[in-house]
């Protein structure tokens, strides 16, 4: 019985601990999941912001580089306009002084309205080629301002592709020529690749037609024989450019890596700068966040479980104190007592109530035991049991009634014995049959009265006693 009670107690403790741990586990998992979802979204958003920032920074650098070339052509145009005459000596002197301080320029030249061509560093323009029919001249003349020309084959080096920034020259509001500054495509690629992209990110440059100007993949770079359009190799990026959205798209790049793409429109020439950021970098950050969250959740569960175990043990301490005393009572040991608890909670009240109950039951049983022992010794004058409360009242009444009944029966037996002794002496002293008959009738009446008082008691038959 004791083992069963112990197992039951341990089972309750385990059940309570499991329930609390399960509730805690579910709570932590739900909170961690919500937190991870929120963190993932925040990380992705922050990464997109970082990507946009890198894109804007890179675009500003490209714009600054293009602005530098723009200022070069404008300075040349202003200097030549100030001379008010485009003669070979003065033009080439201005061009040579400018290009000497700008190593990234491939060519610097001036075409005039009368078909002349002046080039820096003594570079010769192809004989018989009219500069006025070249794209850079026509577009600058048509626009009446500085223009950026998409990549095209060089007139002096047909094996090379370059881009041109051209500025018209006006003297007295009359167009007299156009200044052109060339940058070789390879130089543009080297410049973009020199920009510090981190963690596997890279940049690429598109012209106004969506053709790729610069890209880490050499197969995408423009040549005199072919150009690669963004629609053919990066359709999602092309759609992003068409819609003018500042969002990002995810797609595989030329080597199969999933990248997050962001684009930025440059202020010069309608060109577009793109930045590609590996999606796995975002996944790594999210994965790290998930691992940290799970680790912290496990640590919290461990410490919470330990704290809950200690708390449950403390909470169930009153029951720990009650059970041993109850076990002793069940074994008939009336010396068992339960200490009064100082706890002011429900289980503390239970312990105190059980202590009062055990003390009361022990006192009641001790009193009954004393009365029965005294009755066994023949002391029927012992005091009655005090009246018990509630349903126990019948028990106290029964004990007191038994003692009272035994008192009556014993008194009657003693009285009958005295009468019997008295009748026996009377029989010895008389020989009168009528008198003897009267004595026996009185004895019979006395015996019947005694039998009537004891008839409600059930006794064990003599033959049963013999068998016992």
XYZ file of C-alpha atoms in Angstrom, residues 58-415:
358
model
C 28.078 52.340 -56.503
C 25.748 54.372 -58.748
C 26.995 57.572 -57.179
C 30.579 56.524 -57.908
C 29.722 55.674 -61.517
C 27.859 58.969 -61.816
C 30.861 60.742 -60.325
C 33.144 59.059 -62.869
C 30.761 59.941 -65.709
C 30.445 63.432 -64.273
C 34.206 63.744 -64.382
C 34.223 62.877 -68.079
C 31.284 65.219 -68.572
C 33.177 68.064 -66.928
C 36.220 67.323 -69.081
C 34.275 67.754 -72.308
C 32.524 70.833 -70.958
C 35.841 72.365 -69.894
C 37.288 71.709 -73.340
C 34.179 73.165 -74.975
C 34.347 76.294 -72.790
C 38.090 76.723 -73.390
C 37.720 76.426 -77.149
C 34.673 78.709 -77.173
C 36.785 81.294 -75.373
C 39.389 81.113 -78.155
C 36.626 81.901 -80.654
C 38.479 79.936 -83.324
C 39.087 76.195 -83.765
C 42.575 76.072 -85.272
C 44.678 72.910 -85.133
C 47.445 74.267 -82.897
C 45.213 75.705 -80.155
C 42.737 72.809 -80.185
C 45.396 70.087 -79.916
C 47.197 72.083 -77.199
C 44.022 72.192 -75.105
C 43.288 68.511 -75.752
C 46.828 67.395 -74.852
C 46.836 69.388 -71.612
C 43.529 67.837 -70.529
C 44.261 64.203 -71.435
C 47.681 64.364 -69.771
C 45.931 64.613 -66.404
C 43.283 61.944 -67.097
C 44.814 58.538 -67.713
C 41.446 56.788 -67.830
C 40.534 58.564 -71.082
C 41.028 56.466 -74.186
C 40.642 59.356 -76.614
C 39.883 63.068 -76.459
C 39.019 64.853 -79.692
C 37.090 67.656 -81.415
C 35.044 67.469 -84.575
C 34.079 70.679 -86.360
C 31.170 71.752 -88.488
C 33.439 72.020 -91.525
C 34.404 68.352 -91.205
C 37.795 68.719 -89.534
C 38.961 66.327 -86.793
C 41.488 67.154 -84.067
C 42.715 64.423 -81.657
C 44.909 64.511 -78.533
C 48.369 62.916 -78.376
C 48.680 63.173 -82.133
C 46.310 60.287 -82.780
C 45.220 60.184 -86.400
C 41.581 59.984 -87.395
C 40.856 57.584 -90.272
C 41.333 59.326 -93.596
C 38.138 60.132 -95.442
C 35.858 59.638 -92.386
C 33.618 62.572 -91.712
C 33.221 63.203 -87.936
C 29.871 64.873 -88.583
C 28.282 61.479 -89.422
C 29.593 59.765 -86.311
C 26.936 58.940 -83.643
C 28.567 61.044 -80.971
C 28.585 64.148 -83.175
C 25.052 63.719 -84.476
C 23.509 63.099 -81.027
C 25.349 65.980 -79.368
C 24.367 68.327 -82.198
C 20.760 67.183 -82.054
C 20.536 67.445 -78.268
C 22.396 70.748 -78.036
C 23.914 69.557 -74.761
C 26.197 66.909 -73.320
C 25.152 63.362 -74.244
C 26.343 59.869 -73.370
C 26.774 57.480 -76.279
C 26.208 53.751 -75.818
C 29.191 51.455 -76.553
C 30.245 51.219 -80.188
C 33.420 50.211 -82.123
C 36.205 52.762 -82.074
C 36.987 54.537 -85.359
C 40.727 54.506 -84.617
C 40.758 50.987 -83.124
C 37.948 48.951 -84.756
C 38.824 45.979 -82.517
C 37.841 47.942 -79.391
C 34.479 48.963 -77.933
C 34.174 52.240 -76.081
C 31.619 54.716 -74.855
C 31.663 58.447 -75.517
C 30.585 61.579 -73.723
C 30.149 64.437 -76.180
C 29.533 68.159 -75.613
C 28.664 70.679 -78.347
C 30.819 73.800 -78.795
C 29.013 77.081 -79.326
C 30.566 80.395 -80.332
C 28.125 83.286 -80.341
C 25.294 80.747 -79.947
C 26.388 79.018 -83.153
C 27.397 75.363 -83.176
C 30.978 75.124 -84.416
C 31.899 71.636 -83.272
C 31.628 68.820 -80.746
C 34.075 67.637 -78.065
C 34.209 63.881 -77.545
C 35.818 61.890 -74.700
C 36.135 58.127 -75.049
C 36.450 55.497 -72.294
C 37.336 51.967 -73.333
C 34.879 49.282 -72.176
C 37.658 47.391 -70.471
C 38.393 50.471 -68.387
C 34.749 50.711 -67.348
C 34.784 47.022 -66.357
C 37.958 47.517 -64.340
C 36.426 50.527 -62.624
C 33.227 48.712 -61.648
C 35.175 45.652 -60.494
C 37.360 47.899 -58.352
C 34.319 48.944 -56.320
C 34.335 47.107 -52.987
C 31.488 44.580 -53.154
C 31.439 42.251 -50.132
C 30.452 38.619 -49.568
C 30.298 37.554 -53.202
C 28.263 40.517 -54.452
C 29.128 42.182 -57.751
C 27.959 45.025 -59.968
C 27.070 45.261 -63.663
C 26.341 48.165 -65.986
C 23.683 48.476 -68.694
C 23.388 51.130 -71.391
C 20.244 52.960 -72.404
C 19.190 50.061 -74.649
C 19.608 47.462 -71.937
C 22.802 46.068 -73.446
C 25.394 44.915 -70.937
C 28.374 47.284 -70.780
C 30.222 45.794 -67.808
C 29.804 42.436 -66.055
C 32.021 39.914 -64.222
C 31.121 37.299 -66.843
C 33.426 37.936 -69.810
C 30.891 36.369 -72.182
C 28.497 39.227 -71.463
C 30.945 42.005 -72.295
C 30.235 43.860 -75.562
C 32.498 43.235 -78.551
C 32.676 44.624 -82.064
C 30.836 41.509 -83.211
C 28.068 41.192 -80.630
C 26.410 42.664 -77.582
C 24.333 40.890 -74.925
C 21.027 42.377 -73.889
C 19.777 42.023 -70.307
C 16.470 40.599 -71.563
C 18.271 37.568 -72.959
C 20.293 36.618 -69.878
C 18.482 38.316 -66.940
C 14.803 38.624 -67.882
C 13.683 39.303 -64.302
C 16.148 42.174 -64.024
C 14.938 43.513 -67.393
C 11.349 43.471 -66.125
C 12.463 45.274 -62.973
C 14.051 47.994 -65.113
C 10.986 48.283 -67.348
C 8.617 48.761 -64.410
C 10.946 51.246 -62.759
C 10.398 49.474 -59.424
C 12.808 49.980 -56.554
C 12.117 46.448 -55.301
C 14.468 43.485 -55.645
C 14.174 40.214 -57.551
C 15.720 36.800 -56.971
C 17.065 34.773 -59.888
C 19.980 32.553 -60.848
C 22.985 34.273 -62.343
C 25.380 33.059 -65.049
C 27.027 30.438 -62.794
C 23.757 29.077 -61.291
C 23.990 30.940 -57.981
C 20.742 32.383 -56.710
C 21.230 36.128 -56.391
C 19.159 39.040 -55.148
C 19.198 41.779 -57.794
C 18.724 45.493 -57.304
C 19.003 48.191 -59.981
C 19.622 51.942 -59.894
C 19.058 54.367 -62.731
C 22.116 56.536 -63.343
C 21.727 60.250 -63.872
C 23.936 60.128 -66.941
C 22.765 58.865 -70.299
C 19.892 56.702 -69.101
C 22.324 53.947 -68.067
C 21.482 51.489 -65.337
C 23.681 50.047 -62.610
C 22.794 46.676 -61.118
C 24.077 44.945 -57.988
C 23.744 41.201 -57.360
C 23.869 39.874 -53.792
C 24.034 36.106 -53.005
C 20.753 34.917 -51.508
C 22.652 32.396 -49.412
C 24.139 35.271 -47.409
C 20.659 36.174 -46.239
C 19.940 32.491 -45.578
C 23.135 32.210 -43.527
C 22.130 35.116 -41.336
C 18.636 33.679 -40.916
C 20.037 30.201 -40.219
C 22.373 31.655 -37.618
C 19.465 33.489 -36.038
C 17.394 30.282 -35.962
C 20.245 28.339 -34.351
C 20.764 31.023 -31.738
C 17.026 31.161 -31.038
C 16.811 27.376 -30.669
C 19.870 27.309 -28.411
C 18.440 30.038 -26.211
C 15.086 28.225 -26.173
C 16.772 24.983 -25.017
C 18.712 26.859 -22.332
C 15.516 28.550 -21.147
C 13.682 25.206 -21.093
C 16.499 23.582 -19.090
C 16.605 26.303 -16.441
C 12.822 26.609 -16.403
C 12.440 22.839 -15.948
C 14.956 22.879 -13.092
C 13.198 25.816 -11.456
C 9.784 24.200 -11.958
C 11.023 20.930 -10.447
C 12.271 22.746 -7.338
C 9.073 24.792 -7.159
C 6.844 21.720 -7.488
C 8.841 19.915 -4.829
C 8.386 22.873 -2.508
C 4.703 23.184 -3.367
C 4.090 19.474 -2.719
C 6.089 19.495 0.549
C 2.889 19.567 2.683
C 1.742 16.377 0.956
C 5.180 14.865 1.617
C 4.592 15.573 5.295
C 1.009 14.267 5.286
C 1.606 10.913 3.599
C 4.005 9.358 6.206
C 1.574 10.200 9.014
C -1.317 8.745 7.031
C 0.733 5.613 6.323
C 1.312 5.149 10.068
C -2.370 5.637 10.809
C -3.254 3.025 8.195
C -0.835 0.657 9.955
C -2.541 1.321 13.318
C 0.207 3.572 14.742
C -1.651 6.310 16.643
C 1.571 8.154 17.504
C 1.729 9.714 14.021
C 1.538 13.467 13.975
C 1.672 16.120 11.227
C 3.524 19.366 11.819
C 1.734 22.676 11.517
C 2.744 24.423 8.302
C 3.917 28.015 8.091
C 2.851 28.225 4.446
C -0.175 30.406 3.801
C -1.295 28.755 0.578
C -3.925 26.093 -0.116
C -1.575 23.151 0.479
C -0.379 24.758 3.715
C -4.007 24.978 4.816
C -4.485 21.348 3.777
C -1.492 20.291 5.882
C -2.823 22.151 8.909
C -6.332 20.717 8.461
C -4.883 17.220 8.112
C -2.789 17.808 11.250
C -5.928 18.765 13.142
C -7.789 15.777 11.704
C -5.020 13.317 12.606
C -4.809 14.718 16.127
C -8.577 14.564 16.546
C -8.882 11.002 15.171
C -5.948 9.843 17.299
C -7.479 11.436 20.393
C -10.862 9.914 19.594
C -9.411 6.443 19.060
C -7.301 6.733 22.226
C -10.413 7.656 24.240
C -12.386 4.739 22.773
C -9.466 2.416 23.413
C -9.276 3.560 27.039
C -13.031 3.055 27.606
C -12.989 -0.422 26.029
C -9.920 -1.440 28.060
C -11.623 -0.254 31.256
C -14.782 -2.153 30.320
C -12.646 -5.252 29.699
C -11.204 -4.825 33.180
C -14.747 -4.665 34.536
C -14.838 -0.925 35.133
C -18.247 0.059 33.812
C -18.206 3.294 35.790
C -15.776 4.930 33.391
C -16.914 8.301 31.991
C -18.922 8.411 28.781
C -17.381 9.390 25.443
C -18.028 13.048 24.571
C -20.529 13.467 21.813
C -18.845 13.459 18.365
C -19.869 15.940 15.655
C -21.879 15.101 12.544
C -22.184 11.484 11.443
C -19.691 10.444 14.139
C -22.332 11.207 16.726
C -23.822 7.738 16.152
C -20.458 6.178 17.053
C -20.187 8.030 20.376
C -23.861 7.263 21.131
C -23.326 3.559 20.335
C -20.307 3.253 22.649
C -22.080 5.045 25.467
C -25.208 2.935 24.878
C -23.198 -0.327 24.991
C -21.574 0.733 28.258
C -24.971 1.687 29.697
C -26.547 -1.585 28.520
C -23.735 -3.634 30.023
C -24.186 -1.698 33.244
C -27.906 -2.576 33.336
C -27.340 -6.233 32.437
C -24.533 -6.697 34.963
C -26.620 -4.951 37.639
C -29.584 -7.242 36.848
C -27.340 -10.291 36.858
C -25.903 -9.259 40.215
C -29.415 -8.623 41.555
